[in-house]
Each structure stands twice: as C-alpha cells, then as structure tokens.
Amino acid sequence: MEKLSIKNLACKRGSRIIFDNISFEVKSGQTFLIKGSNGSGKTSLMRTLAGYIEPHEGEIFIDGKNIDTSDNSYFQFIGEKNALKNNLSVKKNIILWSLLFNASIDIDDLLKKFDLTNCINQDVETLSDGQKKRLSLSKLFLHQKPIWLLDEPYVFLDEQNTIDLNKKISRFNLEGGLVIITSNIDIDFPFSERVIL
Amino acid sequence: MFLNLIMRDIKLAFFTSTSFLITASFFLLILILIPFIFGSEIGLLKVMFQGLIWIALVLSILLTLTRIFNSDYDDGNLDIIFRSGTSLELIICAKYIAYWITICMPLIVLVPFVAQAFNYSFVQAFPIVLNLLIGSFGMVFIATCVSALTLGAKRTTFLKGIIIIPLYVPFIIFGVDASSWPILIGLSLIAFVVSIYATIYSLRLYGE
Amino acid sequence: MNLKISNNQITYIRKANLYLISLTLLTFIIGLYFSLLVSPPDYIQGDSMRIMYIHVPSAWLSLFSYTILAASCVAWFVYRNPIFNLIAKSIAPIGAALTLIALVTGSIWGKPTWGVWWVWDARLTSMLILFFLYLAYILLWQSISNQETASKISAALGIIGFINIPIIKFSVDWWNTLHQPASISKLSSPSIDINMLIPLLIMTLGYMLFLITLFLIKLRTEIIDQKILRLSIK
C-alpha cells in the first residue's frame, strides 16, 4: 500500500460530537503524530480507524480505495487496555494471544525483541507498568498489518525503552509500514506530520 | 479461527486453574451437603438429589459467569476478539461451546456416577442426564447474554443473580420432571434465539 | 440522548398533574366507600375478602405496567427515540410497587382464607417472579454509569423479561397442577356479583389514575434530569 487518506471523519455519541471534520493523509513509511489534550477525542479517533466505532460521517481511503472499517486486514491497534490476564504468566498470555491472532509465534524471539526474556514465567501482576506496556506492544509483531495505530504508547516507558520503541517504529517505517501515534508528551522522533485535535 | 476461539477460552479456563477437576469437585461438594441436611434416609435423598443437581448447576454458572465476556472486556481481550475477522454470531457460538465444555460438561459426565450413591441405577439416571444436557445448553445461552448485558455495569455479582434466576425458573421447573425433555428443547431454542440477538446487540453497544 | 421535548410540554405535564391528583383522590374515596361500606360481604369469607378491592386492581395493573414497559422498550427499538426508554424507566418502580402491594395484600388475604401467610399458589408465585423482573430492570439501569448505554441495555432486558413472562406463567401453572391439586381458588364463585364488580371497577379506575399521576411525575423528573445532564455535557 502507498498511502492512507482520511476525509471529513466525524464521530458522535448521541447529540455529543466527539470529533468532526478530521482530514489528513499519511504516506507509507511515515509516522504521523496526533496530539491533543485529555478528552479531545484522540482515542475515539483511533478506535474509529481500528473499526470499533462506526464513523458518523467521512471516508477512509487506502491507495484511493474507499475501505470499510470493519475490514480488519489493515489496522493493528494497541490501546490503553493491555489485553493481559494478570493472574497468568507472560508465556501463557502469549499462548492465548497466539490463538486469538491465529499466529504461530516464536515466544523467545518475541520476548527478546522487547527485553522481557527473563520474566517469561513471571505472573503478569508481578511485572512493572513499563514491562506490561512493552508486553502489550509486543502484540504488534503477532500480525503482519501495514498500519500500526498506537494509542499513547509512551506512557510508563522510561527513556531507554522509548528509544527502543522509536527504533522499532523507524524500522517498520523503512519496511514501508505506516504508523499513527497519539501522545500527550513531546517525543524526540522525526514524525512526518503533527496534528493537534 | 472459530476453533481457535473455543480452544483459547478452554485454555484460559484451565490456566486460571479451573480444570475439570475443580468444577467437578465443586459440584460434588454441593451434593455432599444433601445427606448432611436431610439425613441419610434413601427415599428422601433420591428426591432431593434430582433438585439439587440443578441448584449446583445454577451456582456453578453464577460463580463463573464473568468469564464469558466480562473479564475479556475489562482487560481488552474482547477488542482483539472482535477484530479477529470472525463474525459476531460465530464469536458468540464459540463462547457458548467453550463455556459449556468448561462448566457444564464435567457436571453432566459426573451425574450418572454420583446418582449411584443416591440409589439410582444407570437406566433411572438417564432421563436426569438427558434433561440436564438439554437444560444446561439453554442456561448457557441465557448466561452468555446476561454476561454481555452487564459488561458496563458496576457491582454486578448479585445483580447477575437477580437477572438470571427468574429466567432460569422455567428450566428448573421442567428440568426436574423426567418426561419434559421436549419442552426443555423448546425452551432452549427460544433461549438461543433471544440470546443471540441480545448478545449481539449489547456487544455492539459496548464495543464502541 | 436527543430529547425533542420543549419546556412548554414539561409544564403541561405539571399542570395536568394537579387535576389528576384531585381526580385520583376523588375516585379512591368513592371506590373505598363502595367497597368497604356498600358492597355485601362474601358469603364464605365474610369481610376479609374486601381486601380484594385493593389486591386485584394492583395485580392487574402490575401486569399492565410491565406491558407498557415492554411496549416502550420495543418502541425504542423501532423508532430509536430516547423518550421511550424514559417512559420504561419511569414506569418500572411504579410497577414494582404495585407488584409488591399485590403480593403483600395477597398474603394478608391468605392468612384468614388459607390459614397461612403464603401458599405456593401459581398466581402468587408468578407475581413474585414478576417483582424480580422489575427489580432486575431497575437495578441494571442503576448499575451502568453511562446513562445512554444504561437506557439501551435495559431496553433489551425489558424485552427479554417480557418474552419470559408467558413462559414463566405457563411453567408455574404447569408446576402448580403437578404439585398441588387445584383445591384453592380465591374467588369462591366463578361469576362475580354485580355489587362487587362495580366497586372493583371503580377501584381499578382509581389505581389507574394513581398510576398515571405517579408516572407523569416520574417521567417529568426523568426528562428534566436528562436535559440537565445534556447541558452539563455540552
């Protein structure tokens, strides 16, 4: 795929407008940052793109083709909820994910990527928030999808891990992947464009 | 993918230490209470057994109801399930099957053997097992839809009981009567239709 | 929720209520006069059956309220107008109260008639389950913090409950005939005497007016609540 363009996207809940008139364009290999204060509709925008919320208005185009958000072959969404079972070990959690994503995973390889190898048998509830966040982000590699939607990925990550995550994003960009990130904090990363909601 | 969803739920149940052994033990322990309450007079036990297996089934369902949708909703796994490329109807059916296998199946397998201790022969126990088999499906349908309806609700442990028990009354009434299995089939079919619609409806609402 | 109800319409409800309250009181006074003083005592049960004039209308109207509740839930699904959910929400506690009145008076009536406060009679048992259906609806609405979601989810439960009512009625009746031969029937004569029917109908009318009055008060409060909620969100 070449580019993603969004035209006049709007979302309402009852009579309340969560966001409206959102239009932007991202080319593959780019990372797009959405900034905004709390409650400005960043997460709703991401969830709309990911297909959880039906857009009220507007269209989403991929390579000029109007796509239906219920098509799940484009977007990979990592949100605030980490999809982890707290009372299970890291390994068991990944086994459960592999069934949900219908993917065979090299668990050791995946954990090495996120520097979690030594907690493979630890229960998730004993992990730190940063470790949980990294484990949650590892879902990105369970599925090969061209677009990553990362909702507040930097929360709980320390400096080193932020750099690591940015490296992964850069590598994904180089492979032609497209990333959309929402964030409150200023991150040192060559984002292609920033939009403020 | 459908099979994956079922396998995933069963695995999850086993990982969280709800193996068949534990479900079956819980069931047995409730039945063990019968002679303690009513004495060991075998005629009375025989009558009580027929009723209390249903109570045990209802209790097992009530205690584990949150597993169907609520816990996956709270931690975000339901989001992944929604986007797994499976239609909602199939997701719900997978939930029915997985939940029935983890909770109801061990009880039903156990009943013919436990019934021996309450002076039933295998032949006599057959209609009980048949009713339990049909009724438990209907009960699982209802449990699934209640689990979906209460996704966004707070303080729901007792609320679920209040919602579910009135819906279970017909199943219990016909369940304890050996010859009513055709009515039970009817009830379970109604429960299936209602449950599918109500569950899809509330999952759509909460999915947003 | 997008309510299309003007403030004028809300004021009409309040004005109508003043008339309704006095009309209700009047009907109750007439009804009670007839039922307690004019109508003849039952030839078997004596004066104790006069509680019927309280019991029977509340039992009828508790079923009627649930029908309204379910009908407005269905109407919500058809027209997607949030007012229907507010109608259902407003009538639920009134219906629950009527069911409770029917249960309590039924039980008080049972004491002199059957010698016990409660028998597992099919009708009483069905009423008890109806009470819990109301309760489930009210509690489910209360336990969901997002009002809009709460209204939509409760609507589904309202309909599920309504589908369940005939099934419960059927199964409880069936259970009753299985476990107890039909030896107890409340109204000793199959056809009710005209002198009893008139006060019963007046009392039913009184209950109906009472139901409408309470319902309108509650509905008005709910509408105002929703309007305030919407203002505070914007």
XYZ file of C-alpha atoms in Angstrom:
639
model
C 0.000 0.000 0.000
C 1.047 3.560 -0.676
C -0.983 5.962 1.349
C -3.839 6.360 3.765
C -6.137 9.332 3.487
C -8.936 10.283 5.764
C -11.635 12.679 4.682
C -14.078 14.548 6.893
C -14.223 11.854 9.529
C -16.726 12.567 12.298
C -17.914 10.717 15.347
C -20.906 11.490 17.503
C -22.286 9.922 20.616
C -25.939 10.789 20.872
C -26.018 14.510 20.279
C -22.489 14.994 21.555
C -19.800 15.495 18.953
C -16.624 13.655 19.902
C -14.684 14.874 16.898
C -15.611 16.056 13.454
C -14.153 17.230 10.208
C -10.897 15.310 10.529
C -8.950 15.037 7.309
C -5.346 14.037 6.843
C -3.106 11.992 4.655
C -0.215 9.693 5.561
C 2.150 8.038 3.115
C 3.610 4.647 3.780
C 6.950 4.803 5.546
C 5.799 7.754 7.589
C 4.838 8.204 11.180
C 2.032 10.530 11.983
C 1.558 12.108 15.409
C -1.765 13.215 16.824
C -1.532 15.491 19.809
C -4.343 16.736 21.955
C -5.470 17.384 25.472
C -7.371 14.820 27.522
C -10.867 14.203 26.215
C -10.165 15.752 22.832
C -11.169 12.555 21.076
C -7.764 11.055 20.253
C -8.656 7.618 21.494
C -12.065 7.734 19.799
C -10.373 8.662 16.534
C -8.008 5.720 16.870
C -10.838 3.363 17.770
C -12.810 4.606 14.777
C -9.891 3.847 12.472
C -9.455 0.463 14.111
C -13.094 -0.312 13.377
C -14.518 -0.380 16.893
C -16.639 2.726 16.418
C -18.717 3.320 13.342
C -17.786 6.678 11.839
C -20.722 9.004 11.674
C -19.511 10.726 8.566
C -16.480 10.712 6.339
C -14.462 8.171 4.471
C -11.194 6.333 4.758
C -9.160 5.635 1.635
C -6.239 3.303 1.236
C -4.473 3.727 -2.097
C -7.501 5.591 -3.360
C -9.820 2.744 -2.474
C -12.626 3.515 -0.048
C -12.383 0.931 2.718
C -14.865 -0.254 5.269
C -13.511 -0.050 8.809
C -14.961 -3.466 9.593
C -12.248 -4.887 7.303
C -9.576 -5.957 9.749
C -6.704 -6.555 7.351
C -5.138 -3.095 7.533
C -5.031 -1.747 11.066
C -3.291 -3.049 14.145
C -4.457 -1.166 17.209
C -2.682 -1.090 20.574
C -4.678 0.835 23.112
C -4.704 1.649 26.757
C -6.169 -1.700 27.783
C -3.275 -4.119 27.578
C -5.253 -7.340 26.966
C -3.246 -9.107 29.653
C -4.553 -11.635 32.136
C -2.966 -10.538 35.401
C -3.036 -13.899 37.145
C -1.296 -15.734 34.320
C 2.378 -15.909 33.392
C 3.818 -13.978 30.471
C 4.229 -17.170 28.499
C 0.622 -18.274 28.991
C -0.603 -14.842 27.981
C 1.304 -15.070 24.733
C -0.035 -18.574 24.087
C -3.568 -17.214 24.450
C -2.768 -14.331 22.110
C -1.336 -16.665 19.517
C -4.716 -18.419 19.383
C -6.591 -15.142 19.071
C -4.295 -13.853 16.352
C -4.175 -17.254 14.692
C -0.386 -16.973 14.562
C 2.411 -19.322 15.446
C 4.883 -17.354 17.487
C 8.466 -17.839 18.491
C 7.916 -16.734 22.076
C 11.617 -16.401 22.948
C 12.276 -14.305 19.885
C 9.331 -12.047 20.610
C 10.339 -11.529 24.229
C 13.941 -10.839 23.232
C 12.721 -8.050 20.992
C 11.135 -6.346 23.953
C 13.802 -7.240 26.500
C 11.420 -9.391 28.538
C 13.211 -12.736 28.251
C 13.918 -13.123 31.962
C 10.297 -12.705 33.045
C 8.841 -15.361 30.793
C 7.492 -17.416 33.692
C 6.576 -14.490 35.892
C 2.924 -13.695 36.534
C 1.842 -10.539 34.781
C 0.682 -8.928 38.017
C 4.262 -9.001 39.325
C 5.550 -7.042 36.320
C 6.142 -3.310 36.438
C 3.893 -0.986 34.459
C 6.664 -0.432 31.917
C 7.125 -4.157 31.410
C 3.390 -4.619 30.960
C 3.336 -1.840 28.396
C 6.170 -3.466 26.460
C 4.448 -6.830 26.615
C 1.295 -5.196 25.314
C 3.246 -3.571 22.478
C 4.666 -6.969 21.518
C 1.237 -7.722 20.020
C 2.386 -5.585 17.085
C 4.569 -8.431 15.930
C 1.921 -11.128 16.130
C 0.254 -9.937 12.990
C 1.635 -8.516 9.785
C -0.504 -5.470 9.161
C 0.543 -2.414 7.152
C -0.708 0.209 9.606
C 0.023 0.485 13.310
C -2.302 2.518 15.484
C -0.579 3.262 18.777
C -2.681 4.985 21.399
C -0.405 6.589 23.991
C 2.405 4.070 23.547
C 4.952 6.042 25.555
C 3.064 6.015 28.827
C 5.045 4.126 31.510
C 8.090 3.737 29.230
C 11.442 5.007 30.504
C 13.978 6.805 28.334
C 15.761 3.702 27.091
C 12.546 1.892 26.247
C 11.193 4.938 24.459
C 14.290 4.930 22.281
C 13.856 1.196 21.677
C 10.246 1.669 20.664
C 11.186 4.518 18.326
C 13.788 2.252 16.730
C 11.114 -0.372 16.103
C 8.845 2.237 14.596
C 11.651 3.508 12.349
C 12.426 0.001 11.180
C 8.733 -0.603 10.460
C 8.684 2.678 8.509
C 11.674 1.563 6.489
C 9.861 -1.621 5.587
C 7.075 0.546 4.236
C 4.813 0.474 7.282
C 2.669 3.372 8.311
C 2.272 4.428 11.931
C -0.209 6.724 13.639
C 0.568 7.677 17.207
C -1.329 9.681 19.763
C 0.587 11.223 22.581
C 0.441 13.905 25.219
C 4.152 14.100 25.779
C 6.756 15.549 23.451
C 8.814 12.767 21.962
C 12.055 13.186 20.123
C 11.184 11.451 16.877
C 11.145 12.554 13.233
C 7.374 12.491 12.845
C 6.275 13.296 9.344
C 3.473 15.491 10.457
C 1.675 16.551 13.577
C -1.978 17.284 14.006
C -3.499 18.831 17.049
C -7.014 17.827 17.972
C -10.499 -19.172 13.737
C -13.746 -20.433 15.261
C -11.922 -23.426 16.737
C -9.140 -21.123 17.904
C -11.632 -19.054 19.865
C -13.028 -22.156 21.541
C -9.557 -23.508 22.289
C -8.470 -20.164 23.645
C -11.368 -19.997 26.113
C -10.843 -23.558 27.270
C -7.112 -22.976 27.685
C -7.778 -19.779 29.574
C -10.120 -21.623 31.907
C -7.518 -24.297 32.540
C -4.702 -21.785 33.012
C -6.743 -19.958 35.622
C -6.910 -23.264 37.475
C -10.494 -24.072 36.610
C -9.747 -27.543 35.434
C -12.456 -30.157 35.096
C -11.314 -31.493 38.444
C -12.159 -28.280 40.242
C -15.531 -27.817 38.550
C -16.412 -31.405 39.311
C -15.269 -31.131 42.928
C -17.368 -28.039 43.478
C -20.379 -29.865 42.092
C -19.729 -32.930 44.235
C -19.325 -30.882 47.386
C -22.716 -29.270 46.925
C -24.264 -32.710 46.501
C -22.462 -33.940 49.613
C -24.439 -31.366 51.555
C -27.699 -33.179 50.766
C -27.333 -36.069 53.245
C -25.995 -33.632 55.844
C -29.128 -31.538 55.547
C -31.788 -34.174 55.036
C -30.334 -37.202 56.810
C -29.410 -40.470 55.170
C -32.913 -41.809 54.551
C -32.542 -43.038 50.983
C -36.045 -42.246 49.689
C -35.737 -38.592 50.649
C -32.199 -38.377 49.262
C -33.419 -39.680 45.953
C -35.928 -36.849 45.634
C -33.540 -34.189 46.839
C -30.761 -35.264 44.518
C -32.884 -34.553 41.458
C -33.431 -30.978 42.548
C -30.050 -30.168 43.965
C -28.118 -31.052 40.831
C -29.966 -28.138 39.247
C -29.095 -25.835 42.126
C -25.496 -26.936 41.788
C -25.581 -26.182 38.067
C -27.081 -22.722 38.631
C -24.468 -21.955 41.299
C -21.599 -23.080 39.088
C -22.869 -20.855 36.293
C -23.431 -17.854 38.552
C -19.957 -18.125 40.042
C -18.190 -18.314 36.692
C -20.404 -16.062 34.597
C -17.892 -13.203 34.433
C -15.582 -15.437 32.466
C -17.777 -15.395 29.354
C -17.372 -11.747 28.393
C -16.770 -9.566 31.432
C -13.127 -10.356 32.153
C -12.163 -10.177 28.469
C -13.957 -6.854 28.230
C -12.221 -5.411 31.277
C -8.688 -6.277 30.192
C -9.151 -5.519 26.483
C -9.013 -9.038 25.056
C -12.549 -8.606 23.756
C -11.231 -5.879 21.434
C -8.861 -8.392 19.900
C -11.603 -10.993 19.643
C -13.881 -8.525 17.843
C -11.167 -7.816 15.291
C -10.216 -11.448 14.736
C -12.103 -11.497 11.449
C -14.846 -13.721 12.832
C -18.454 -12.626 12.695
C -20.110 -11.731 15.994
C -22.521 -14.652 15.665
C -19.642 -17.119 15.427
C -17.773 -15.455 18.284
C -20.850 -15.874 20.456
C -21.308 -19.500 19.411
C -17.670 -20.166 20.241
C -18.286 -18.663 23.673
C -21.334 -20.898 24.192
C -19.418 -24.013 23.312
C -16.283 -23.191 25.288
C -18.274 -22.221 28.351
C -20.467 -25.289 28.143
C -17.421 -27.553 27.862
C -15.604 -26.000 30.813
C -18.548 -25.677 33.202
C -21.442 -27.936 32.260
C -19.809 -30.926 30.643
C -17.884 -32.123 33.720
C -21.062 -31.955 35.800
C -23.106 -33.892 33.296
C -20.473 -36.580 32.890
C -20.343 -36.960 36.637
C -24.097 -37.188 37.251
C -24.703 -40.844 36.226
C -21.964 -41.977 38.608
C -22.910 -39.749 41.526
C -26.512 -40.836 41.016
C -25.457 -44.342 42.093
C -24.795 -43.008 45.557
C -28.346 -41.729 45.666
C -29.850 -45.080 44.771
C -30.388 -44.525 41.066
C -29.488 -47.181 38.538
C -27.888 -46.067 35.261
C -31.186 -46.579 33.481
C -33.025 -44.466 36.041
C -30.363 -41.777 35.859
C -30.642 -41.495 32.092
C -33.646 -39.103 31.958
C -31.991 -36.893 34.566
C -28.842 -36.669 32.498
C -30.834 -36.039 29.330
C -32.726 -33.157 30.933
C -29.534 -31.745 32.374
C -27.889 -31.947 28.976
C -30.671 -30.068 27.181
C -31.363 -27.635 30.004
C -27.724 -26.754 30.512
C -27.476 -25.531 26.916
C -30.426 -23.214 27.431
C -28.918 -21.976 30.665
C -25.577 -21.285 28.997
C -27.350 -19.275 26.275
C -29.014 -17.133 28.921
C -25.843 -16.802 30.972
C -23.945 -15.567 27.916
C -26.487 -12.926 27.140
C -26.616 -11.732 30.753
C -22.835 -11.571 30.800
C -22.948 -9.385 27.695
C -25.717 -7.176 29.054
C -23.829 -6.451 32.269
C -20.482 -5.612 30.657
C -20.547 -1.971 31.645
C -22.312 -2.485 34.956
C -20.690 -1.999 38.323
C -21.259 -4.149 41.432
C -22.753 -6.943 39.430
C -22.184 -10.138 41.402
C -25.656 -10.167 42.918
C -27.245 -8.238 40.086
C -26.459 -11.101 37.723
C -28.181 -13.487 40.092
C -31.258 -11.281 40.225
C -31.393 -11.067 36.454
C -30.652 -14.702 35.793
C -32.660 -16.684 38.330
C -36.116 -15.532 37.132
C -35.017 -16.503 33.627
C -33.963 -19.930 34.893
C -37.256 -20.701 36.633
C -38.862 -22.439 33.614
C -35.735 -24.517 33.047
C -35.715 -25.679 36.645
C -39.431 -26.451 36.670
C -39.284 -28.621 33.571
C -35.774 -29.837 34.266
C -36.739 -31.758 37.370
C -39.564 -33.502 35.563
C -38.225 -36.520 33.719
C -40.749 -36.558 30.892
C -40.481 -32.880 29.938
C -37.424 -33.026 27.758
C -39.329 -31.929 24.619
C -40.414 -28.757 26.433
C -36.821 -28.220 27.531
C -35.699 -28.416 23.921
C -38.267 -25.761 23.064
C -37.151 -23.542 25.921
C -33.509 -23.899 24.945
C -34.306 -22.976 21.355
C -36.159 -19.856 22.477
C -33.253 -19.027 24.773
C -30.841 -19.485 21.865
C -32.684 -17.103 19.562
C -33.183 -14.454 22.251
C -29.629 -14.822 23.490
C -28.017 -14.448 20.053
C -29.912 -11.242 19.342
C -29.482 -9.719 22.795
C -25.788 -10.599 22.945
C -25.006 -9.146 19.524
C -26.946 -6.043 20.439
C -25.128 -5.397 23.686
C -21.695 -6.348 22.343
C -22.184 -3.776 19.588
C -23.124 -1.178 22.176
C -20.167 -1.873 24.427
C -17.757 -2.458 21.564
C -17.677 1.213 20.721
C -29.852 11.394 24.365
C -31.524 13.691 21.968
C -34.866 14.518 23.507
C -37.169 16.611 21.402
C -39.381 17.858 24.189
C -39.880 21.531 24.764
C -40.048 23.140 28.173
C -43.661 24.063 27.444
C -44.594 20.416 27.156
C -42.963 19.738 30.502
C -45.035 22.485 32.056
C -48.213 20.951 30.608
C -47.376 17.717 32.375
C -47.084 19.573 35.666
C -50.395 21.361 35.182
C -52.173 18.154 34.175
C -50.860 16.540 37.321
C -52.764 18.940 39.588
C -56.054 17.812 38.064
C -55.002 14.187 38.029
C -54.122 14.174 41.722
C -57.527 15.501 42.748
C -59.301 13.141 40.367
C -57.351 10.213 41.789
C -58.238 11.136 45.358
C -61.907 11.513 44.444
C -62.047 8.140 42.702
C -60.337 6.449 45.628
C -62.787 7.968 48.120
C -65.787 6.835 46.072
C -64.228 3.453 45.414
C -63.369 2.846 49.059
C -66.854 3.939 50.145
C -68.427 1.449 47.812
C -66.045 -1.382 48.513
C -65.887 -1.017 52.291
C -69.449 0.039 53.091
C -71.847 -0.571 50.223
C -70.765 -3.896 48.752
C -72.011 -7.020 50.532
C -69.604 -9.282 52.467
C -68.667 -12.568 50.837
C -70.906 -15.423 51.917
C -67.963 -17.659 52.770
C -65.078 -15.329 53.551
C -67.035 -12.528 55.191
C -65.491 -9.116 55.424
C -61.954 -10.332 54.941
C -62.458 -10.564 51.221
C -62.840 -6.797 50.987
C -59.083 -6.689 50.601
C -59.802 -7.951 47.118
C -60.634 -4.373 46.122
C -57.041 -3.426 46.888
C -55.421 -6.661 45.816
C -56.991 -7.379 42.448
C -56.535 -3.914 40.850
C -52.895 -3.784 41.902
C -52.301 -7.247 40.483
C -53.966 -6.317 37.204
C -52.116 -3.052 36.915
C -48.752 -4.554 37.795
C -49.086 -6.728 34.709
C -50.383 -3.767 32.752
C -47.334 -1.691 33.784
C -44.960 -4.372 32.640
C -46.766 -4.471 29.309
C -46.289 -0.709 28.982
C -42.647 -1.093 29.985
C -42.020 -3.778 27.379
C -44.049 -1.946 24.745
C -41.991 1.197 25.177
C -38.784 -0.853 25.029
C -39.988 -2.308 21.722
C -40.977 1.183 20.563
C -37.443 2.311 21.314
C -36.041 -0.391 19.088
C -38.413 0.613 16.305
C -38.288 4.413 16.495
C -34.962 4.936 18.330
C -36.490 7.819 20.248
C -34.984 8.012 23.756
C -38.277 9.169 25.248
C -39.480 5.560 25.121
C -36.640 4.464 27.357
C -37.541 7.191 29.819
C -41.162 6.004 29.771
C -39.983 2.482 30.569
C -37.676 3.754 33.275
C -40.432 5.853 34.846
C -42.997 3.100 34.961
C -40.666 0.410 36.325
C -40.596 1.458 40.011
C -44.365 2.071 39.984
C -44.966 -1.357 38.523
C -42.630 -2.887 41.073
C -44.508 -1.133 43.878
C -47.856 -2.361 42.533
C -46.493 -5.898 42.375
C -45.332 -5.567 45.947
C -48.756 -4.285 47.018
C -50.384 -7.233 45.245
C -48.019 -9.655 46.974
C -48.447 -8.188 50.441
C -52.229 -7.853 50.216
C -52.425 -11.322 48.708
C -50.520 -12.651 51.643
C -52.680 -10.753 54.158
C -55.761 -12.096 52.410
C -54.286 -15.572 52.519
C -53.964 -15.596 56.307
C -57.714 -15.763 57.133
C -58.572 -17.705 53.956
C -55.918 -20.385 53.935
C -54.663 -20.041 57.498
C -51.132 -19.228 56.355
C -49.413 -16.108 55.099
C -48.120 -17.671 51.950
C -49.004 -20.631 49.795
C -47.141 -21.690 46.705
C -50.081 -20.866 44.574
C -49.371 -20.416 40.868
C -50.579 -16.832 40.727
C -48.693 -15.682 43.822
C -45.509 -17.351 42.634
C -45.748 -15.789 39.195
C -46.267 -12.396 40.819
C -43.189 -12.911 42.956
C -41.116 -13.621 39.865
C -42.626 -10.598 38.139
C -41.419 -8.497 41.047
C -37.880 -9.711 40.463
C -38.164 -8.975 36.749
C -38.979 -5.370 37.662
C -36.150 -5.323 40.155
C -33.654 -6.642 37.598
C -34.664 -3.929 35.144
C -34.316 -1.144 37.728
C -31.026 -2.439 39.141
C -29.452 -2.981 35.736
C -30.238 0.598 34.765
C -28.815 1.887 38.024
C -25.606 -0.090 37.852
C -24.490 1.234 34.457
C -22.987 4.664 34.900
C -23.306 5.831 31.300
C -26.971 6.848 31.087
C -27.237 6.345 27.369
C -25.793 2.835 27.427
C -27.865 2.067 30.508
C -31.079 3.007 28.728
C -30.282 0.906 25.663
C -29.132 -2.155 27.607
C -32.103 -2.044 29.966
C -34.423 -1.897 26.969
C -33.072 -5.265 25.862
C -33.605 -6.693 29.329
C -37.147 -5.315 29.419
C -37.997 -7.235 26.280
C -36.271 -10.418 27.444
C -38.334 -10.209 30.637
C -41.500 -9.752 28.638
C -40.781 -12.791 26.486
C -40.194 -14.647 29.717
C -43.500 -13.708 31.377
C -45.780 -16.070 29.418
C -43.160 -18.805 29.699
C -42.984 -18.352 33.456
C -46.778 -18.211 33.694
C -47.079 -21.405 31.666
C -44.395 -23.277 33.562
C -45.539 -22.155 37.004
C -49.127 -23.157 36.202
C -47.883 -26.496 34.978
C -45.765 -26.930 38.091
C -48.715 -25.999 40.275
C -51.058 -28.562 38.810
C -48.322 -31.156 39.170
C -47.611 -30.497 42.809
C -50.945 -29.348 44.173
C -54.390 -30.383 43.084
C -56.332 -27.210 42.331
C -58.126 -27.133 45.647
C -57.577 -23.480 46.399
C -59.264 -20.880 44.309
C -59.545 -17.381 45.642
C -62.810 -16.184 44.228
C -65.246 -18.698 45.607
C -67.907 -18.048 42.994
C -66.930 -18.253 39.342
C -69.101 -15.312 38.318
C -68.632 -12.232 40.438
C -71.672 -10.453 41.855
C -72.531 -7.134 40.260
C -72.437 -5.446 43.697
C -68.798 -6.491 43.983
C -67.888 -5.793 40.398
C -68.819 -2.104 40.495
C -66.573 -1.152 43.445
C -63.839 -3.328 41.935
C -64.040 -1.428 38.669
C -64.082 1.941 40.463
C -61.041 0.917 42.471
C -59.301 -0.227 39.295
C -60.028 3.162 37.764
C -58.625 4.808 40.898
C -55.473 2.725 40.674
C -55.185 3.558 37.006
C -55.371 7.297 37.719
C -52.898 6.855 40.556
C -50.551 5.021 38.188
C -50.831 7.724 35.529
C -50.264 10.526 38.059
C -47.163 8.940 39.563
C -45.932 8.005 36.136
C -46.218 11.555 34.822
C -44.452 12.981 37.873
C -41.632 10.497 37.425
C -41.448 10.968 33.675
C -41.253 14.748 34.085
C -38.385 14.369 36.556
C -36.580 11.993 34.222
C -36.944 14.335 31.251
C -35.659 17.276 33.278
C -32.795 15.121 34.553
C -31.805 14.196 31.017
C -31.959 17.815 29.918
C -29.710 18.868 32.792
C -27.305 16.037 32.001
C -27.135 17.109 28.377
C -26.491 20.722 29.315
C -23.703 19.747 31.674
C -22.020 17.625 28.981
C -22.084 20.437 26.448
